[in-house]
Tab-separated table of C-alpha atoms in Angstrom:
chain	number	residue	atom	x	y	z
A	22	GLN	CA	-21.859	-5.575	-88.885
A	23	GLN	CA	-22.740	-8.538	-86.396
A	24	VAL	CA	-21.559	-7.818	-83.176
A	25	PRO	CA	-19.546	-10.846	-81.218
A	26	GLU	CA	-21.153	-12.622	-78.318
A	27	PRO	CA	-19.244	-11.405	-74.901
A	28	LEU	CA	-17.360	-13.785	-72.727
A	29	PRO	CA	-19.930	-16.126	-71.121
A	30	SER	CA	-20.543	-15.392	-67.695
A	31	ALA	CA	-22.515	-16.773	-65.029
A	32	HIS	CA	-26.099	-15.805	-63.422
A	33	PRO	CA	-26.116	-14.732	-59.561
A	34	SER	CA	-27.802	-17.343	-57.937
A	35	PRO	CA	-31.247	-16.604	-55.607
A	36	PRO	CA	-30.055	-14.848	-52.438
A	37	ARG	CA	-29.563	-17.447	-49.315
A	38	THR	CA	-32.198	-17.395	-46.320
A	39	PRO	CA	-29.428	-15.951	-43.644
A	40	GLN	CA	-28.407	-18.352	-41.242
A	41	PRO	CA	-27.861	-17.773	-37.354
A	42	ARG	CA	-24.093	-16.906	-36.351
A	43	GLN	CA	-22.693	-19.683	-34.561
A	44	ALA	CA	-20.869	-19.904	-31.316
A	45	SER	CA	-18.148	-21.790	-32.807
A	46	PRO	CA	-15.810	-20.157	-35.216
A	47	SER	CA	-16.536	-21.389	-38.635
A	48	PRO	CA	-13.998	-23.852	-40.864
A	49	ARG	CA	-13.683	-21.525	-44.091
A	50	MET	CA	-12.718	-18.747	-41.934
A	51	ALA	CA	-10.174	-17.058	-43.892
A	52	SER	CA	-8.110	-16.366	-40.629
A	53	CYS	CA	-4.405	-17.162	-40.369
A	54	LEU	CA	-5.468	-18.918	-36.487
A	55	ALA	CA	-8.300	-20.892	-38.751
A	56	THR	CA	-5.866	-21.832	-40.863
A	57	ARG	CA	-2.337	-22.525	-38.738
A	58	VAL	CA	-3.321	-26.459	-39.008
A	59	VAL	CA	-3.213	-26.278	-42.513
A	60	CYS	CA	0.268	-24.805	-42.682
A	61	SER	CA	1.851	-26.959	-40.333
A	62	ALA	CA	-0.370	-29.916	-38.982
A	63	PRO	CA	0.585	-33.565	-40.518
A	64	ARG	CA	-1.163	-34.710	-43.937
A	65	PRO	CA	-4.395	-36.674	-42.884
A	66	ALA	CA	-4.617	-40.019	-43.049
A	67	SER	CA	-5.625	-41.339	-46.399
A	68	GLY	CA	-9.731	-41.568	-46.375
A	69	ALA	CA	-10.152	-38.789	-44.171
A	70	SER	CA	-10.865	-36.504	-46.411
A	71	LYS	CA	-13.154	-37.791	-49.075
A	72	GLY	CA	-15.026	-34.870	-48.585
A	73	LYS	CA	-17.329	-34.788	-46.019
A	74	GLY	CA	-16.855	-31.375	-44.521
A	75	PRO	CA	-19.203	-28.114	-44.713
A	76	ALA	CA	-17.565	-27.011	-47.725
A	77	ASN	CA	-18.532	-29.333	-49.807
A	78	GLN	CA	-22.397	-29.701	-48.341
A	79	LYS	CA	-22.411	-25.439	-49.319
A	80	PRO	CA	-24.386	-25.440	-52.598
A	81	ALA	CA	-22.656	-24.518	-55.136
A	82	GLN	CA	-23.113	-20.773	-56.393
A	83	ARG	CA	-22.109	-19.165	-59.747
A	84	SER	CA	-20.041	-15.557	-60.436
A	85	ALA	CA	-22.034	-12.694	-61.085
A	86	PRO	CA	-21.196	-11.262	-64.676
A	87	SER	CA	-17.888	-9.538	-65.798
A	88	LYS	CA	-17.322	-8.232	-69.240
A	89	LEU	CA	-13.928	-7.454	-70.406
A	90	TRP	CA	-15.518	-3.805	-72.139
A	91	THR	CA	-18.545	-2.761	-71.218
A	92	PRO	CA	-20.545	0.111	-73.233
A	93	ASP	CA	-22.078	1.895	-70.441
A	94	SER	CA	-22.342	4.997	-71.233
A	95	LYS	CA	-21.859	6.414	-67.619
A	96	LEU	CA	-18.001	5.361	-67.955
A	97	ARG	CA	-17.341	8.525	-69.400
A	98	SER	CA	-13.363	7.386	-70.022
A	99	THR	CA	-12.880	6.189	-73.724
A	100	ALA	CA	-10.441	3.296	-72.711
A	101	VAL	CA	-13.198	1.344	-72.651
A	102	ASP	CA	-12.088	-0.155	-75.909
A	103	SER	CA	-9.446	-1.237	-74.613
A	104	PRO	CA	-7.958	-4.548	-72.743
A	105	ILE	CA	-8.790	-3.499	-68.909
A	106	ILE	CA	-10.856	-5.465	-66.289
A	107	ILE	CA	-14.502	-4.463	-65.125
A	108	VAL	CA	-14.856	-5.455	-62.380
A	109	VAL	CA	-17.823	-6.835	-61.351
A	110	PRO	CA	-18.668	-7.986	-57.346
A	111	ASP	CA	-18.950	-11.710	-57.089
A	112	ALA	CA	-21.497	-14.118	-55.191
A	113	GLU	CA	-19.920	-16.594	-53.218
A	114	ASN	CA	-18.257	-18.643	-55.177
A	115	LYS	CA	-18.213	-22.728	-54.989
A	116	MET	CA	-14.319	-22.216	-55.664
A	117	LYS	CA	-13.993	-20.730	-52.514
A	118	GLY	CA	-11.441	-22.354	-50.414
A	119	LEU	CA	-10.667	-25.738	-50.123
A	120	SER	CA	-12.271	-29.216	-49.310
A	121	ALA	CA	-10.514	-32.055	-47.458
A	122	LYS	CA	-9.048	-33.745	-50.812
A	123	ARG	CA	-7.736	-30.871	-52.181
A	124	LYS	CA	-5.741	-29.492	-48.568
A	125	GLU	CA	-4.454	-32.296	-48.587
A	126	VAL	CA	-3.152	-32.194	-52.558
A	127	ILE	CA	-1.653	-28.993	-50.968
A	128	LEU	CA	0.327	-30.283	-48.308
A	129	ASP	CA	1.781	-32.985	-50.518
A	130	MET	CA	3.224	-30.308	-52.516
A	131	GLU	CA	5.340	-29.595	-50.066
A	132	HIS	CA	8.854	-31.550	-50.844
A	133	PHE	CA	7.741	-30.096	-54.540
A	134	ALA	CA	8.040	-26.754	-53.434
A	135	GLU	CA	11.203	-27.423	-51.450
A	136	THR	CA	13.236	-29.282	-54.023
A	137	GLU	CA	11.284	-27.542	-57.281
A	138	LEU	CA	10.384	-24.575	-56.635
A	139	LEU	CA	13.191	-22.640	-55.023
A	140	LYS	CA	15.515	-23.407	-57.301
A	141	LEU	CA	13.945	-21.367	-59.711
A	142	LEU	CA	15.111	-18.307	-57.624
A	143	ARG	CA	18.445	-16.612	-57.407
A	144	PRO	CA	20.812	-15.687	-54.612
A	145	THR	CA	21.313	-12.441	-53.811
A	146	GLU	CA	24.958	-12.697	-54.362
A	147	VAL	CA	24.356	-13.421	-58.196
A	148	ASN	CA	21.166	-10.962	-58.608
A	149	TRP	CA	21.535	-8.171	-60.288
A	150	GLN	CA	20.658	-4.771	-57.663
A	151	PRO	CA	19.109	-1.941	-58.536
A	152	GLN	CA	22.781	0.430	-57.797
A	153	ASP	CA	24.137	-1.643	-60.929
A	154	LEU	CA	22.012	0.352	-63.253
A	155	LEU	CA	21.630	3.813	-62.041
A	156	PRO	CA	24.631	6.680	-61.420
A	157	ASN	CA	27.278	5.802	-58.837
A	158	PRO	CA	26.695	8.772	-55.945
A	159	GLU	CA	30.502	7.330	-55.208
A	160	SER	CA	32.259	8.674	-58.314
A	161	PRO	CA	33.267	11.814	-58.909
A	162	ASP	CA	31.525	11.936	-62.440
A	163	PHE	CA	27.963	10.968	-60.783
A	164	LEU	CA	26.592	14.059	-61.626
A	165	ASP	CA	28.279	13.466	-65.606
A	166	GLU	CA	26.128	9.691	-65.337
A	167	ILE	CA	23.198	11.500	-64.501
A	168	ALA	CA	23.518	14.416	-67.368
A	169	GLU	CA	23.758	11.415	-69.995
A	170	LEU	CA	21.286	9.722	-68.695
A	171	GLN	CA	18.747	12.928	-69.284
A	172	LYS	CA	20.421	13.231	-72.648
A	173	ARG	CA	19.446	9.655	-73.532
A	174	THR	CA	15.605	9.772	-71.967
A	175	ALA	CA	15.440	12.818	-74.241
A	176	ASN	CA	13.502	11.561	-77.136
A	177	ILE	CA	11.610	9.225	-75.528
A	178	PRO	CA	7.803	9.888	-75.761
A	179	ASP	CA	5.293	11.050	-73.491
A	180	GLU	CA	3.072	8.238	-74.351
A	181	HIS	CA	5.786	6.024	-73.401
A	182	LEU	CA	6.709	7.481	-69.866
A	183	VAL	CA	3.112	6.932	-69.273
A	184	VAL	CA	3.571	3.528	-69.969
A	185	LEU	CA	6.421	3.287	-67.936
A	186	VAL	CA	5.460	4.742	-64.909
A	187	GLY	CA	2.042	2.689	-65.067
A	188	ASP	CA	4.396	-0.455	-64.448
A	189	MET	CA	6.491	1.075	-62.572
A	190	ILE	CA	3.634	2.008	-59.852
A	191	THR	CA	2.292	-1.583	-60.355
A	192	GLU	CA	5.673	-2.928	-59.215
A	193	GLU	CA	5.605	-0.761	-56.087
A	194	ALA	CA	2.305	-2.298	-55.034
A	195	LEU	CA	4.633	-4.642	-54.221
A	196	PRO	CA	3.018	-5.073	-50.443
A	197	THR	CA	-0.206	-6.101	-52.092
A	198	TYR	CA	0.593	-8.787	-53.985
A	199	MET	CA	2.428	-10.425	-50.831
A	200	ASN	CA	-0.433	-9.842	-48.943
A	201	MET	CA	-2.540	-12.401	-51.788
A	202	LEU	CA	-0.591	-14.378	-51.893
A	203	ASN	CA	-0.900	-15.029	-47.971
A	204	THR	CA	-4.860	-15.305	-48.054
A	205	LEU	CA	-4.069	-18.524	-49.616
A	206	GLU	CA	-4.729	-21.371	-47.879
A	207	GLY	CA	-2.329	-24.581	-47.241
A	208	THR	CA	1.079	-21.998	-48.406
A	209	LYS	CA	0.147	-19.015	-46.719
A	210	ASP	CA	3.213	-17.790	-44.391
A	211	CYS	CA	1.185	-17.784	-41.370
A	212	THR	CA	4.158	-16.143	-38.602
A	213	GLY	CA	5.460	-14.484	-41.442
A	214	ALA	CA	8.934	-16.328	-40.885
A	215	ASP	CA	7.135	-19.637	-41.399
A	216	PRO	CA	10.192	-22.437	-42.483
A	217	THR	CA	8.030	-24.468	-44.717
A	218	ALA	CA	9.044	-23.949	-48.165
A	219	TRP	CA	6.075	-22.395	-49.356
A	220	GLY	CA	6.435	-19.057	-46.305
A	221	LYS	CA	10.324	-19.190	-47.750
A	222	TRP	CA	8.948	-19.043	-51.752
A	223	THR	CA	7.027	-15.302	-50.977
A	224	ARG	CA	9.297	-14.362	-48.975
A	225	MET	CA	11.801	-14.692	-51.493
A	226	TRP	CA	9.764	-14.277	-54.647
A	227	THR	CA	8.696	-10.833	-53.011
A	228	ALA	CA	12.448	-9.514	-52.250
A	229	GLU	CA	13.084	-10.296	-55.821
A	230	GLU	CA	9.950	-8.481	-57.135
A	231	ASN	CA	10.880	-5.564	-54.685
A	232	ARG	CA	13.942	-4.515	-56.785
A	233	HIS	CA	11.995	-3.911	-59.630
A	234	GLY	CA	10.297	-1.064	-58.510
A	235	ASP	CA	13.077	0.078	-56.838
A	236	VAL	CA	15.198	0.033	-59.977
A	237	MET	CA	12.387	1.810	-61.938
A	238	ASN	CA	11.551	4.955	-59.841
A	239	LYS	CA	15.052	5.574	-59.238
A	240	TYR	CA	15.274	5.935	-63.201
A	241	LEU	CA	12.541	8.015	-63.887
A	242	TRP	CA	12.675	9.991	-61.217
A	243	LEU	CA	16.877	10.618	-62.758
A	244	THR	CA	15.097	11.479	-65.881
A	245	GLY	CA	13.772	14.663	-64.805
A	246	LYS	CA	10.111	14.412	-67.059
A	247	VAL	CA	8.234	12.346	-64.244
A	248	ALA	CA	6.463	14.390	-61.375
A	249	MET	CA	7.401	11.949	-58.723
A	250	LYS	CA	4.863	13.354	-55.920
A	251	PRO	CA	1.539	12.391	-57.969
A	252	VAL	CA	3.311	9.496	-58.620
A	253	GLU	CA	3.969	8.350	-55.254
A	254	THR	CA	0.494	10.101	-54.294
A	255	THR	CA	-0.803	7.097	-57.009
A	256	ILE	CA	1.501	4.276	-55.102
A	257	GLN	CA	0.426	5.518	-51.684
A	258	ASN	CA	-3.369	5.351	-52.553
A	259	LEU	CA	-3.099	2.047	-54.312
A	260	LEU	CA	-1.699	0.061	-52.210
A	261	GLY	CA	-3.838	1.445	-49.312
A	262	SER	CA	-7.195	0.537	-51.684
A	263	GLY	CA	-5.572	-3.208	-51.994
A	264	MET	CA	-6.665	-5.135	-55.203
A	265	ASN	CA	-9.309	-7.953	-55.352
A	266	PRO	CA	-8.053	-10.837	-57.874
A	267	LYS	CA	-10.950	-13.023	-56.825
A	268	THR	CA	-8.940	-15.652	-55.758
A	269	GLU	CA	-11.112	-16.495	-52.873
A	270	ASN	CA	-7.969	-17.694	-50.632
A	271	ASN	CA	-8.104	-20.978	-52.564
A	272	PRO	CA	-4.497	-21.402	-53.920
A	273	TYR	CA	-5.403	-23.423	-57.229
A	274	LEU	CA	-7.410	-20.370	-58.306
A	275	GLY	CA	-4.215	-18.063	-56.491
A	276	PHE	CA	-1.565	-19.904	-58.650
A	277	VAL	CA	-3.819	-19.599	-61.862
A	278	TYR	CA	-3.829	-16.138	-61.444
A	279	THR	CA	-0.192	-15.410	-60.836
A	280	SER	CA	0.496	-17.687	-63.994
A	281	PHE	CA	-1.155	-15.544	-66.212
A	282	GLN	CA	0.382	-12.557	-64.115
A	283	GLU	CA	3.430	-13.151	-64.421
A	284	ARG	CA	3.432	-13.290	-67.669
A	285	ALA	CA	1.361	-10.232	-68.627
A	286	THR	CA	3.977	-8.914	-66.694
A	287	LYS	CA	6.712	-10.482	-68.597
A	288	VAL	CA	4.826	-9.004	-72.439
A	289	SER	CA	4.570	-5.251	-71.074
A	290	HIS	CA	8.625	-4.880	-69.759
A	291	GLY	CA	9.400	-6.770	-72.644
A	292	ASN	CA	8.088	-4.465	-75.170
A	293	THR	CA	9.082	-0.976	-72.469
A	294	ALA	CA	12.398	-2.419	-73.094
A	295	ARG	CA	12.155	-2.794	-76.392
A	296	PHE	CA	10.554	1.160	-77.105
A	297	ALA	CA	13.377	2.000	-74.906
A	298	LYS	CA	15.966	1.614	-77.374
A	299	GLU	CA	14.105	2.333	-80.430
A	300	HIS	CA	14.382	5.969	-79.354
A	301	GLY	CA	18.001	5.831	-78.080
A	302	ASP	CA	18.379	4.341	-74.168
A	303	HIS	CA	19.440	1.626	-73.759
A	304	THR	CA	20.144	1.348	-70.487
A	305	LEU	CA	16.338	1.679	-70.211
A	306	GLY	CA	15.673	-0.990	-72.271
A	307	LYS	CA	18.377	-3.474	-70.353
A	308	ILE	CA	16.454	-2.540	-66.731
A	309	CYS	CA	13.546	-3.384	-68.513
A	310	GLY	CA	14.495	-6.386	-69.958
A	311	LEU	CA	15.887	-7.790	-66.681
A	312	ILE	CA	12.889	-6.996	-65.539
A	313	ALA	CA	10.958	-9.143	-67.818
A	314	ALA	CA	13.547	-11.430	-67.376
A	315	ASP	CA	12.861	-12.088	-63.936
A	316	GLU	CA	8.915	-12.111	-64.510
A	317	GLY	CA	9.941	-15.050	-67.292
A	318	ARG	CA	11.162	-17.158	-64.263
A	319	HIS	CA	8.653	-16.400	-62.253
A	320	GLU	CA	5.921	-17.406	-64.640
A	321	ILE	CA	7.368	-20.560	-64.886
A	322	ALA	CA	7.516	-21.269	-61.175
A	323	TYR	CA	3.842	-20.448	-61.141
A	324	GLN	CA	2.995	-22.516	-64.099
A	325	ARG	CA	5.136	-25.891	-62.445
A	326	ILE	CA	3.025	-25.259	-59.458
A	327	MET	CA	-0.289	-25.868	-61.373
A	328	ASP	CA	1.620	-29.012	-63.620
A	329	GLU	CA	1.924	-30.971	-60.274
A	330	VAL	CA	-1.881	-29.775	-59.251
A	331	LEU	CA	-2.826	-30.936	-62.122
A	332	LYS	CA	-1.063	-34.562	-62.179
A	333	ARG	CA	-2.491	-34.900	-58.687
A	334	ASP	CA	-5.968	-32.977	-59.196
A	335	VAL	CA	-6.985	-32.840	-62.928
A	336	ASP	CA	-10.719	-32.007	-61.842
A	337	GLY	CA	-9.539	-29.240	-58.946
A	338	ALA	CA	-7.413	-27.864	-61.766
A	339	VAL	CA	-9.463	-27.346	-65.078
A	340	LEU	CA	-12.106	-25.940	-62.340
A	341	ALA	CA	-10.019	-23.024	-61.219
A	342	PHE	CA	-8.558	-22.391	-64.649
A	343	ALA	CA	-12.196	-22.281	-66.384
A	344	ASP	CA	-13.523	-20.549	-62.972
A	345	MET	CA	-10.707	-17.505	-62.859
A	346	MET	CA	-11.065	-16.818	-67.007
A	347	LYS	CA	-15.052	-16.849	-66.277
A	348	LYS	CA	-14.335	-14.036	-64.006
A	349	GLN	CA	-11.602	-12.638	-65.577
A	350	ILE	CA	-8.264	-11.986	-64.345
A	351	VAL	CA	-7.871	-8.636	-62.973
A	352	MET	CA	-4.945	-6.449	-63.486
A	353	PRO	CA	-3.434	-5.549	-59.961
A	354	ALA	CA	-3.223	-1.931	-60.081
A	355	HIS	CA	-7.154	-1.657	-61.621
A	356	LEU	CA	-7.449	0.887	-57.952
A	357	MET	CA	-4.846	3.204	-59.353
A	358	ASP	CA	-6.190	6.715	-58.159
A	359	ASP	CA	-3.506	10.016	-58.017
A	360	GLY	CA	-6.121	12.464	-56.146
A	361	GLU	CA	-6.831	14.355	-59.041
A	362	HIS	CA	-7.394	12.274	-62.473
A	363	LYS	CA	-10.572	11.359	-61.798
A	364	SER	CA	-11.862	15.229	-60.237
A	365	ARG	CA	-10.610	16.918	-63.068
A	366	SER	CA	-11.525	14.742	-65.971
A	367	GLY	CA	-14.208	12.378	-65.087
A	368	ARG	CA	-12.151	9.473	-66.739
A	369	ASP	CA	-10.818	6.760	-64.735
A	370	LEU	CA	-6.875	6.766	-64.407
A	371	PHE	CA	-6.181	3.167	-65.001
A	372	GLY	CA	-8.741	3.314	-67.630
A	373	ASP	CA	-6.124	5.799	-69.736
A	374	PHE	CA	-2.928	4.172	-68.485
A	375	ALA	CA	-4.602	0.814	-70.117
A	376	SER	CA	-5.598	2.626	-73.392
A	377	VAL	CA	-1.794	4.082	-73.881
A	378	ALA	CA	-0.437	0.404	-72.840
A	379	ASP	CA	-3.510	-0.362	-75.603
A	380	SER	CA	-2.104	2.311	-78.395
A	381	THR	CA	1.440	1.623	-77.955
A	382	LYS	CA	1.266	-1.640	-78.343
A	383	THR	CA	2.856	-2.294	-74.890
A	384	TYR	CA	-0.155	-4.613	-73.819
A	385	THR	CA	-3.286	-5.268	-75.526
A	386	ALA	CA	-6.778	-7.598	-75.647
A	387	TYR	CA	-4.823	-9.206	-78.438
A	388	ASP	CA	-1.551	-9.946	-75.642
A	389	TYR	CA	-4.739	-10.957	-73.243
A	390	ALA	CA	-5.953	-13.839	-75.793
A	391	ASP	CA	-2.091	-15.269	-76.386
A	392	ILE	CA	-1.770	-15.445	-72.601
A	393	THR	CA	-4.491	-17.736	-72.334
A	394	ASN	CA	-3.571	-19.816	-75.365
A	395	HIS	CA	-0.379	-20.359	-74.061
A	396	LEU	CA	-1.437	-21.713	-70.996
A	397	ILE	CA	-3.795	-23.941	-72.355
A	398	LYS	CA	-0.865	-25.433	-74.839
A	399	ARG	CA	1.215	-25.131	-71.432
A	400	TRP	CA	-0.403	-27.210	-69.488
A	401	LYS	CA	-2.037	-29.798	-72.659
A	402	ILE	CA	-5.496	-28.551	-71.819
A	403	ALA	CA	-7.229	-29.890	-74.763
A	404	ASP	CA	-5.475	-33.479	-73.820
A	405	LEU	CA	-6.719	-34.177	-70.355
A	406	GLU	CA	-8.877	-37.611	-70.371
A	407	GLY	CA	-10.862	-39.219	-67.546
A	408	LEU	CA	-12.944	-35.642	-66.583
A	409	SER	CA	-15.444	-35.842	-64.108
A	410	GLY	CA	-18.544	-33.931	-66.276
A	411	GLU	CA	-18.393	-30.574	-64.799
A	412	ALA	CA	-14.879	-30.657	-65.732
A	413	ALA	CA	-14.663	-32.072	-69.080
A	414	ALA	CA	-17.893	-28.787	-69.523
A	415	ALA	CA	-14.923	-26.374	-68.182
A	416	GLN	CA	-12.408	-28.013	-70.587
A	417	GLU	CA	-14.805	-27.052	-73.542
A	418	TYR	CA	-15.463	-23.569	-72.144
A	419	LEU	CA	-11.604	-22.925	-71.911
A	420	MET	CA	-10.404	-24.507	-75.161
A	421	LYS	CA	-13.252	-21.884	-77.124
A	422	GLN	CA	-11.565	-18.814	-75.131
A	423	PRO	CA	-8.344	-17.125	-77.048
A	424	ALA	CA	-10.876	-17.656	-80.687
A	425	ARG	CA	-13.764	-15.948	-78.574
A	426	ILE	CA	-11.194	-13.385	-76.525
A	427	ARG	CA	-9.430	-12.297	-80.679
A	428	ARG	CA	-13.492	-11.752	-81.562
A	429	LEU	CA	-13.858	-9.163	-78.559
A	430	ALA	CA	-10.506	-7.398	-79.205
A	431	ASP	CA	-11.247	-6.827	-83.391
A	432	PHE	CA	-14.348	-5.303	-82.270
A	433	GLY	CA	-12.461	-2.982	-79.483
A	434	ALA	CA	-10.082	-2.019	-82.240
A	435	ALA	CA	-12.297	-1.623	-85.116
A	436	LYS	CA	-14.524	0.840	-82.806
A	437	ALA	CA	-11.403	2.628	-81.424
A	438	LYS	CA	-10.773	3.619	-84.570
A	439	LYS	CA	-13.646	4.933	-85.094
A	440	ARG	CA	-13.571	7.225	-82.073
A	441	GLU	CA	-12.036	10.185	-82.298
A	442	LYS	CA	-8.764	10.372	-80.027
A	443	VAL	CA	-9.264	12.582	-76.644
A	444	ASP	CA	-6.585	14.614	-75.130
A	445	GLU	CA	-6.060	13.649	-71.871
A	446	SER	CA	-3.545	15.468	-69.163
A	447	PHE	CA	-1.095	12.822	-66.962
A	448	SER	CA	0.111	14.455	-63.523
A	449	TRP	CA	2.728	11.654	-63.613
A	450	ILE	CA	4.446	13.796	-66.244
A	451	PHE	CA	3.370	17.400	-65.058
A	452	GLY	CA	0.386	17.798	-66.918
A	453	ARG	CA	1.239	17.209	-70.392
A	454	LYS	CA	-1.182	15.419	-72.407
A	455	VAL	CA	-1.605	12.004	-74.387
A	456	ALA	CA	-3.900	10.710	-76.723
A	457	VAL	CA	-5.962	8.022	-75.066
């Protein structure tokens, strides 16, 4: 059987000769101080952004290889057949930061953010809140409501509980995602209370997302089927570890990432909603469905941002999309750790969680391919004309990706069928075992 070729990846560039440190701060510094001008200054005059700054003079460097799957025998988790992302440190990337021209593109989008983007958020007074979906502690029937909840969840299989807990932990790492948005040049909230449209978007998006982890955490605790201390330990460790989405402080890259990731979470929560209903818990199904609907609104918002970038800088948008696909979309909870899974089994907790998500069809490599294809169609990548040579090559690369990722998914699925399943215990469900 012929093994399909892996996703293409660039070769790292030769090491650069170290340069002496400069007394003045670098214009590429990723600090609020260095980028405050981008956050608050008026737009530069026409002709002032012709790409003569240091960022444009730097020679392009390409990313180190990364793969969707790896045959490395040192990775003992059998979940390497699952749609997980193996993170490989990158060399400094040529998409890092923004050129003067692209800073102007982002500055020019402030009016769009104010008049169009913020409309996709819902007022607090009409949004659902976690308590709307949980037993009411003020009710004389509070304990009866908890007993009914536990009865409803009695038939949910452990593999679905593992996926629900993993999704909840991912949602609870929200501060990390807000931090990521606040690394992006030109759109970050420099003070924590900036009156800019971008600052308001980041804070209000975070506020809407915050309800997701809250309601899932409380509901799963009330089931009595989830060991909360290991879950809480995993959340704290994940927040402490952070994440590296490889967005390089660049809003072009950042908004490609969020366009992809919001759709991925919508898919995952939509599937958990369906599974919960199939196993008799329609309230849990409603919760997951409401979260999926929120993710759908947020997905639309981030994809519209890239619509606007495409109108203003089509080359830059296509290059950013291709750059993120070459580096792979890192799953936001890939650094999760409960403090015991690895030492007990020698296996990676996120890898085993991803394996269970794959086997339950909650989120698979085929979903990864479908999301890639959706974004290609959404942004009409095939129809773009007038591209530079480099952007045209990126366009050609992007058009090949859905079929290539599906071939890899087929290969992984065939390997998984031949591999004997291993029963692995999860601390999140009191050490009960699930096949991975």
